[in-house]
mmCIF file of C-alpha atoms in Angstrom:
data_model
loop_
_atom_site.group_PDB
_atom_site.id
_atom_site.type_symbol
_atom_site.label_atom_id
_atom_site.label_comp_id
_atom_site.label_asym_id
_atom_site.label_seq_id
_atom_site.Cartn_x
_atom_site.Cartn_y
_atom_site.Cartn_z
ATOM 1 C CA MET A 1 -26.061 -61.141 57.871
ATOM 2 C CA SER A 2 -28.810 -63.291 59.341
ATOM 3 C CA GLN A 3 -29.547 -66.799 58.115
ATOM 4 C CA LEU A 4 -32.796 -65.576 56.545
ATOM 5 C CA GLY A 5 -30.857 -62.870 54.681
ATOM 6 C CA ARG A 6 -28.353 -65.379 53.383
ATOM 7 C CA ASP A 7 -31.205 -67.667 52.231
ATOM 8 C CA VAL A 8 -32.870 -64.797 50.321
ATOM 9 C CA VAL A 9 -29.555 -63.918 48.627
ATOM 10 C CA ARG A 10 -29.124 -67.546 47.563
ATOM 11 C CA VAL A 11 -32.711 -68.032 46.378
ATOM 12 C CA ARG A 12 -33.149 -64.789 44.455
ATOM 13 C CA PRO A 13 -30.625 -65.536 41.662
ATOM 14 C CA ARG A 14 -32.178 -68.952 41.122
ATOM 15 C CA SER A 15 -35.612 -67.368 40.877
ATOM 16 C CA ALA A 16 -34.364 -64.755 38.451
ATOM 17 C CA ARG A 17 -32.736 -67.446 36.301
ATOM 18 C CA ALA A 18 -35.930 -69.542 36.364
ATOM 19 C CA LEU A 19 -37.984 -66.495 35.372
ATOM 20 C CA GLY A 20 -35.556 -65.752 32.543
ATOM 21 C CA ARG A 21 -35.828 -69.332 31.276
ATOM 22 C CA GLU A 22 -39.609 -69.174 31.337
ATOM 23 C CA ALA A 23 -39.642 -65.881 29.486
ATOM 24 C CA LEU A 24 -37.279 -67.275 26.826
ATOM 25 C CA LEU A 25 -39.481 -70.378 26.486
ATOM 26 C CA VAL A 26 -42.638 -68.328 25.980
ATOM 27 C CA VAL A 27 -40.946 -66.050 23.447
ATOM 28 C CA ALA A 28 -39.439 -69.035 21.615
ATOM 29 C CA VAL A 29 -42.755 -70.940 21.454
ATOM 30 C CA TYR A 30 -44.575 -67.829 20.102
ATOM 31 C CA ALA A 31 -41.777 -67.199 17.568
ATOM 32 C CA VAL A 32 -41.870 -70.800 16.335
ATOM 33 C CA TYR A 33 -45.676 -70.698 16.241
ATOM 34 C CA SER A 34 -45.667 -67.523 14.120
ATOM 35 C CA VAL A 35 -43.030 -68.900 11.689
ATOM 36 C CA ILE A 36 -44.569 -72.375 11.249
ATOM 37 C CA ARG A 37 -48.095 -70.920 11.003
ATOM 38 C CA ASN A 38 -47.025 -68.658 8.210
ATOM 39 C CA LEU A 39 -45.122 -71.416 6.446
ATOM 40 C CA ALA A 40 -48.248 -73.566 6.211
ATOM 41 C CA PRO A 41 -49.365 -73.905 2.550
ATOM 42 C CA GLN A 42 -51.928 -71.220 1.671
ATOM 43 C CA ARG A 43 -54.194 -73.414 -0.427
ATOM 44 C CA SER A 44 -56.898 -70.863 -1.167
ATOM 45 C CA SER A 45 -59.179 -73.177 -3.209
ATOM 46 C CA LEU A 46 -59.161 -75.870 -0.585
ATOM 47 C CA ALA A 47 -59.502 -73.313 2.215
ATOM 48 C CA GLU A 48 -62.566 -71.766 0.536
ATOM 49 C CA HIS A 49 -64.062 -75.240 -0.137
ATOM 50 C CA ASN A 50 -63.653 -76.164 3.501
ATOM 51 C CA ALA A 51 -65.231 -72.859 4.577
ATOM 52 C CA TRP A 52 -68.330 -73.443 2.450
ATOM 53 C CA ASN A 53 -68.631 -76.950 3.860
ATOM 54 C CA GLY A 54 -68.430 -75.527 7.350
ATOM 55 C CA LEU A 55 -71.076 -72.928 6.641
ATOM 56 C CA ARG A 56 -73.430 -75.575 5.200
ATOM 57 C CA LEU A 57 -72.874 -77.685 8.363
ATOM 58 C CA GLU A 58 -73.702 -74.721 10.565
ATOM 59 C CA GLU A 59 -76.837 -74.060 8.542
ATOM 60 C CA SER A 60 -77.963 -77.668 8.928
ATOM 61 C CA LEU A 61 -77.359 -77.359 12.693
ATOM 62 C CA ARG A 62 -79.013 -73.928 12.853
ATOM 63 C CA ILE A 63 -75.967 -72.359 14.442
ATOM 64 C CA ASP A 64 -74.954 -70.045 11.558
ATOM 65 C CA VAL A 65 -74.969 -66.855 13.666
ATOM 66 C CA GLU A 66 -72.026 -65.153 11.959
ATOM 67 C CA HIS A 67 -73.968 -63.046 9.401
ATOM 68 C CA GLY A 68 -76.319 -61.648 12.027
ATOM 69 C CA ILE A 69 -73.517 -60.662 14.381
ATOM 70 C CA ASN A 70 -71.315 -59.234 11.595
ATOM 71 C CA ASP A 71 -74.189 -57.203 10.128
ATOM 72 C CA PHE A 72 -75.160 -55.799 13.533
ATOM 73 C CA VAL A 73 -71.598 -54.645 14.281
ATOM 74 C CA VAL A 74 -71.131 -53.127 10.792
ATOM 75 C CA ALA A 75 -74.307 -51.062 11.487
ATOM 76 C CA HIS A 76 -72.769 -49.803 14.782
ATOM 77 C CA PRO A 77 -69.306 -48.326 14.285
ATOM 78 C CA TRP A 78 -68.930 -47.522 17.973
ATOM 79 C CA ILE A 79 -68.896 -51.305 18.510
ATOM 80 C CA ALA A 80 -66.935 -52.285 15.423
ATOM 81 C CA VAL A 81 -63.887 -50.119 15.965
ATOM 82 C CA PRO A 82 -63.227 -51.247 19.557
ATOM 83 C CA ALA A 83 -63.839 -54.818 18.392
ATOM 84 C CA ASN A 84 -61.084 -54.443 15.786
ATOM 85 C CA TYR A 85 -58.636 -53.283 18.440
ATOM 86 C CA PHE A 86 -59.726 -56.000 20.843
ATOM 87 C CA TYR A 87 -59.110 -58.644 18.225
ATOM 88 C CA ALA A 88 -55.742 -57.311 17.100
ATOM 89 C CA THR A 89 -54.124 -56.290 20.345
ATOM 90 C CA LEU A 90 -55.503 -58.022 23.441
ATOM 91 C CA PHE A 91 -54.809 -61.761 22.953
ATOM 92 C CA LEU A 92 -51.048 -61.699 23.520
ATOM 93 C CA PRO A 93 -50.976 -59.309 26.517
ATOM 94 C CA ALA A 94 -53.767 -61.399 28.095
ATOM 95 C CA VAL A 95 -51.782 -64.634 27.734
ATOM 96 C CA ILE A 96 -48.570 -63.010 29.032
ATOM 97 C CA GLY A 97 -50.453 -61.307 31.895
ATOM 98 C CA THR A 98 -51.990 -64.608 32.919
ATOM 99 C CA LEU A 99 -48.652 -66.366 32.862
ATOM 100 C CA VAL A 100 -47.084 -63.607 35.013
ATOM 101 C CA TRP A 101 -50.022 -63.749 37.421
ATOM 102 C CA LEU A 102 -49.611 -67.527 37.739
ATOM 103 C CA TRP A 103 -45.869 -67.230 38.264
ATOM 104 C CA ILE A 104 -46.349 -64.712 41.063
ATOM 105 C CA ARG A 105 -49.615 -65.815 42.715
ATOM 106 C CA ARG A 106 -49.974 -69.548 41.900
ATOM 107 C CA PRO A 107 -46.461 -70.950 41.279
ATOM 108 C CA GLN A 108 -47.543 -74.425 42.373
ATOM 109 C CA VAL A 109 -49.784 -74.791 39.268
ATOM 110 C CA TYR A 110 -47.780 -72.622 36.845
ATOM 111 C CA SER A 111 -46.071 -75.557 35.138
ATOM 112 C CA HIS A 112 -49.398 -77.235 34.374
ATOM 113 C CA TYR A 113 -51.017 -74.256 32.740
ATOM 114 C CA ARG A 114 -47.882 -73.176 30.873
ATOM 115 C CA THR A 115 -47.459 -76.699 29.460
ATOM 116 C CA ALA A 116 -51.145 -76.914 28.518
ATOM 117 C CA LEU A 117 -50.810 -73.581 26.655
ATOM 118 C CA VAL A 118 -47.766 -74.883 24.695
ATOM 119 C CA VAL A 119 -49.480 -78.169 23.882
ATOM 120 C CA MET A 120 -52.616 -76.402 22.721
ATOM 121 C CA THR A 121 -50.619 -74.115 20.448
ATOM 122 C CA LEU A 122 -48.748 -77.074 18.936
ATOM 123 C CA ILE A 123 -52.001 -78.915 18.250
ATOM 124 C CA GLY A 124 -53.359 -75.766 16.565
ATOM 125 C CA LEU A 125 -50.299 -75.605 14.306
ATOM 126 C CA ILE A 126 -50.883 -79.199 13.174
ATOM 127 C CA CYS A 127 -54.489 -78.344 12.375
ATOM 128 C CA PHE A 128 -53.465 -75.307 10.299
ATOM 129 C CA TRP A 129 -51.313 -77.462 8.116
ATOM 130 C CA LEU A 130 -53.894 -80.258 7.723
ATOM 131 C CA TYR A 131 -57.050 -78.242 7.343
ATOM 132 C CA PRO A 132 -56.702 -74.802 5.714
ATOM 133 C CA LEU A 133 -59.818 -72.684 6.171
ATOM 134 C CA ALA A 134 -60.768 -69.312 4.758
ATOM 135 C CA PRO A 135 -62.158 -66.974 7.412
ATOM 136 C CA PRO A 136 -65.489 -65.328 6.753
ATOM 137 C CA ARG A 137 -63.940 -62.058 5.609
ATOM 138 C CA LEU A 138 -61.974 -63.835 2.821
ATOM 139 C CA LEU A 139 -64.750 -66.082 1.602
ATOM 140 C CA PRO A 140 -65.859 -64.799 -1.853
ATOM 141 C CA GLY A 141 -69.574 -64.378 -2.277
ATOM 142 C CA ALA A 142 -70.448 -65.116 1.323
ATOM 143 C CA GLY A 143 -71.454 -61.543 2.165
ATOM 144 C CA PHE A 144 -69.263 -60.874 5.155
ATOM 145 C CA VAL A 145 -67.658 -57.527 5.843
ATOM 146 C CA ASP A 146 -64.047 -57.214 6.920
ATOM 147 C CA THR A 147 -64.474 -54.586 9.599
ATOM 148 C CA VAL A 148 -60.846 -53.394 9.596
ATOM 149 C CA PRO A 149 -60.719 -51.856 6.101
ATOM 150 C CA TYR A 150 -64.429 -51.038 6.177
ATOM 151 C CA PHE A 151 -63.960 -48.652 9.104
ATOM 152 C CA HIS A 152 -60.386 -47.645 8.275
ATOM 153 C CA THR A 153 -59.384 -48.517 11.848
ATOM 154 C CA TRP A 154 -56.390 -46.385 12.820
ATOM 155 C CA GLY A 155 -53.038 -48.146 13.007
ATOM 156 C CA MET A 156 -54.338 -51.328 11.365
ATOM 157 C CA ASP A 157 -53.950 -52.424 7.770
ATOM 158 C CA SER A 158 -56.377 -54.524 5.851
ATOM 159 C CA SER A 159 -56.072 -58.195 6.791
ATOM 160 C CA GLY A 160 -57.101 -59.159 3.329
ATOM 161 C CA PRO A 161 -55.234 -61.063 0.597
ATOM 162 C CA SER A 162 -52.647 -58.288 0.144
ATOM 163 C CA ASN A 163 -51.054 -59.418 3.369
ATOM 164 C CA ALA A 164 -50.886 -63.070 2.378
ATOM 165 C CA GLY A 165 -47.116 -62.996 2.129
ATOM 166 C CA VAL A 166 -46.833 -61.753 5.721
ATOM 167 C CA SER A 167 -49.379 -63.833 7.502
ATOM 168 C CA ASN A 168 -51.142 -67.109 6.703
ATOM 169 C CA GLN A 169 -54.662 -65.961 6.008
ATOM 170 C CA TYR A 170 -56.137 -69.449 6.002
ATOM 171 C CA ALA A 171 -55.155 -70.557 9.508
ATOM 172 C CA ALA A 172 -58.648 -70.152 11.005
ATOM 173 C CA MET A 173 -59.378 -73.694 12.214
ATOM 174 C CA PRO A 174 -59.165 -74.013 15.164
ATOM 175 C CA SER A 175 -59.532 -70.491 16.524
ATOM 176 C CA LEU A 176 -56.544 -70.085 18.815
ATOM 177 C CA HIS A 177 -57.766 -66.575 19.554
ATOM 178 C CA PHE A 178 -60.682 -68.257 21.308
ATOM 179 C CA GLY A 179 -58.624 -71.211 22.590
ATOM 180 C CA TRP A 180 -56.112 -68.865 24.210
ATOM 181 C CA SER A 181 -58.887 -66.723 25.676
ATOM 182 C CA LEU A 182 -60.510 -69.816 27.127
ATOM 183 C CA TRP A 183 -57.138 -70.827 28.625
ATOM 184 C CA CYS A 184 -56.861 -67.398 30.257
ATOM 185 C CA GLY A 185 -60.411 -67.446 31.498
ATOM 186 C CA THR A 186 -60.318 -71.033 32.823
ATOM 187 C CA THR A 187 -57.010 -70.352 34.587
ATOM 188 C CA LEU A 188 -58.429 -67.335 36.415
ATOM 189 C CA TRP A 189 -61.729 -69.079 37.188
ATOM 190 C CA ARG A 190 -59.912 -72.086 38.697
ATOM 191 C CA CYS A 191 -57.031 -70.372 40.445
ATOM 192 C CA ALA A 192 -58.160 -66.891 41.453
ATOM 193 C CA SER A 193 -59.374 -66.318 44.975
ATOM 194 C CA ARG A 194 -60.968 -62.899 44.301
ATOM 195 C CA VAL A 195 -64.465 -62.749 42.803
ATOM 196 C CA TRP A 196 -63.662 -59.939 40.379
ATOM 197 C CA GLN A 197 -60.825 -61.987 38.898
ATOM 198 C CA GLN A 198 -63.087 -64.939 38.422
ATOM 199 C CA VAL A 199 -65.627 -62.636 36.757
ATOM 200 C CA VAL A 200 -62.947 -61.418 34.367
ATOM 201 C CA GLY A 201 -62.069 -65.055 33.702
ATOM 202 C CA PHE A 202 -65.685 -65.833 32.853
ATOM 203 C CA LEU A 203 -66.326 -62.781 30.651
ATOM 204 C CA TYR A 204 -63.100 -62.595 28.646
ATOM 205 C CA PRO A 205 -63.702 -65.771 26.545
ATOM 206 C CA LEU A 206 -67.276 -64.685 25.927
ATOM 207 C CA LEU A 207 -66.204 -61.273 24.698
ATOM 208 C CA THR A 208 -63.541 -62.827 22.561
ATOM 209 C CA LEU A 209 -66.096 -65.168 20.983
ATOM 210 C CA LEU A 210 -68.361 -62.249 20.087
ATOM 211 C CA VAL A 211 -65.419 -60.273 18.674
ATOM 212 C CA ILE A 212 -64.038 -63.021 16.436
ATOM 213 C CA LEU A 213 -67.479 -63.470 14.946
ATOM 214 C CA ALA A 214 -68.312 -59.806 14.704
ATOM 215 C CA THR A 215 -65.085 -58.926 12.848
ATOM 216 C CA ALA A 216 -65.611 -61.837 10.407
ATOM 217 C CA ASN A 217 -62.350 -63.496 11.454
ATOM 218 C CA HIS A 218 -63.820 -66.809 12.494
ATOM 219 C CA TYR A 219 -66.865 -69.064 12.346
ATOM 220 C CA LEU A 220 -68.606 -70.474 15.383
ATOM 221 C CA LEU A 221 -67.223 -73.919 14.539
ATOM 222 C CA ASP A 222 -63.672 -72.468 14.665
ATOM 223 C CA ALA A 223 -64.392 -71.417 18.269
ATOM 224 C CA VAL A 224 -65.789 -74.801 19.115
ATOM 225 C CA ALA A 225 -62.655 -76.419 17.714
ATOM 226 C CA GLY A 226 -60.499 -73.995 19.715
ATOM 227 C CA ALA A 227 -62.339 -75.032 22.894
ATOM 228 C CA VAL A 228 -61.877 -78.731 22.088
ATOM 229 C CA VAL A 229 -58.117 -78.199 21.477
ATOM 230 C CA PHE A 230 -57.805 -76.405 24.811
ATOM 231 C CA LEU A 231 -59.711 -79.107 26.728
ATOM 232 C CA ALA A 232 -57.670 -81.845 25.031
ATOM 233 C CA ALA A 233 -54.400 -80.148 25.867
ATOM 234 C CA ASP A 234 -55.435 -79.509 29.474
ATOM 235 C CA ARG A 235 -56.551 -83.124 29.895
ATOM 236 C CA LEU A 236 -53.409 -84.565 28.247
ATOM 237 C CA VAL A 237 -51.175 -82.534 30.555
ATOM 238 C CA THR A 238 -53.216 -83.667 33.592
ATOM 239 C CA VAL A 239 -52.940 -87.352 32.634
ATOM 240 C CA VAL A 240 -49.193 -87.079 32.109
ATOM 241 C CA GLU A 241 -48.674 -85.306 35.408
ATOM 242 C CA ARG A 242 -50.665 -87.867 37.316
ATOM 243 C CA ARG A 243 -48.844 -90.784 35.744
ATOM 244 C CA ARG A 244 -45.556 -89.099 36.544
ATOM 245 C CA VAL A 245 -46.410 -88.986 40.288
ATOM 246 C CA GLY A 246 -47.970 -92.468 40.161
ATOM 247 C CA VAL A 247 -51.640 -91.593 40.863
ATOM 248 C CA PRO A 248 -53.805 -94.687 40.057
ATOM 249 C CA GLU A 249 -56.342 -94.050 37.333
ATOM 250 C CA ALA A 250 -59.259 -95.162 39.504
ATOM 251 C CA ARG A 251 -58.395 -92.612 42.140
ATOM 252 C CA ARG A 252 -58.071 -89.620 39.836
ATOM 253 C CA GLY A 253 -60.735 -86.990 40.088
#
């Protein structure tokens, strides 16, 4: 066997083990996220109070766009049903797909983006515990339509109060749906070399933003908070990485 062949044989098991560790890490983080998120106290009265305060703030800032988008989608079932599936099914495959793409195509920056994703998720969990928030679809008297039961979307149950024992219904602030989509989009925008991949990276967060508002799962302020959490996590990881390699603060850019 040639020297190159022997090198490939030696490297391949290490790569497989590294990939296995990364897969286990991602699964473990998501499992812990799901458990802790659902263990957060479901303080409905406080969550509704916070939601009304948020709506009043949006009204004062003239950014209360949720009703208009939700009403428009409810009037157009051909948009509403795909939006339901988009919201319920795409976020996790998009994250996993981006991680796999980084692992294969951009291994030199994989660690940064994976760590930023983990940090962002952990920050989101802390916020869920400290600031419960009722999503629009669960806010009594607000006039929003929960598009899943309204259109009887196939394969999906109502996400209303009946599922409170399965999933924490008041973990809406920040919107990690939007934060994760922004992570995917920013990763592709920064790291992809093909224009169509960058276009996907640009459009995916925008579509996610429209979907979370249209389906009455989030307020605009939730999305803003999701973006802030992503940017904070990305910056924190960057600072730690630069300090680790001894890059002077004045020379960072």
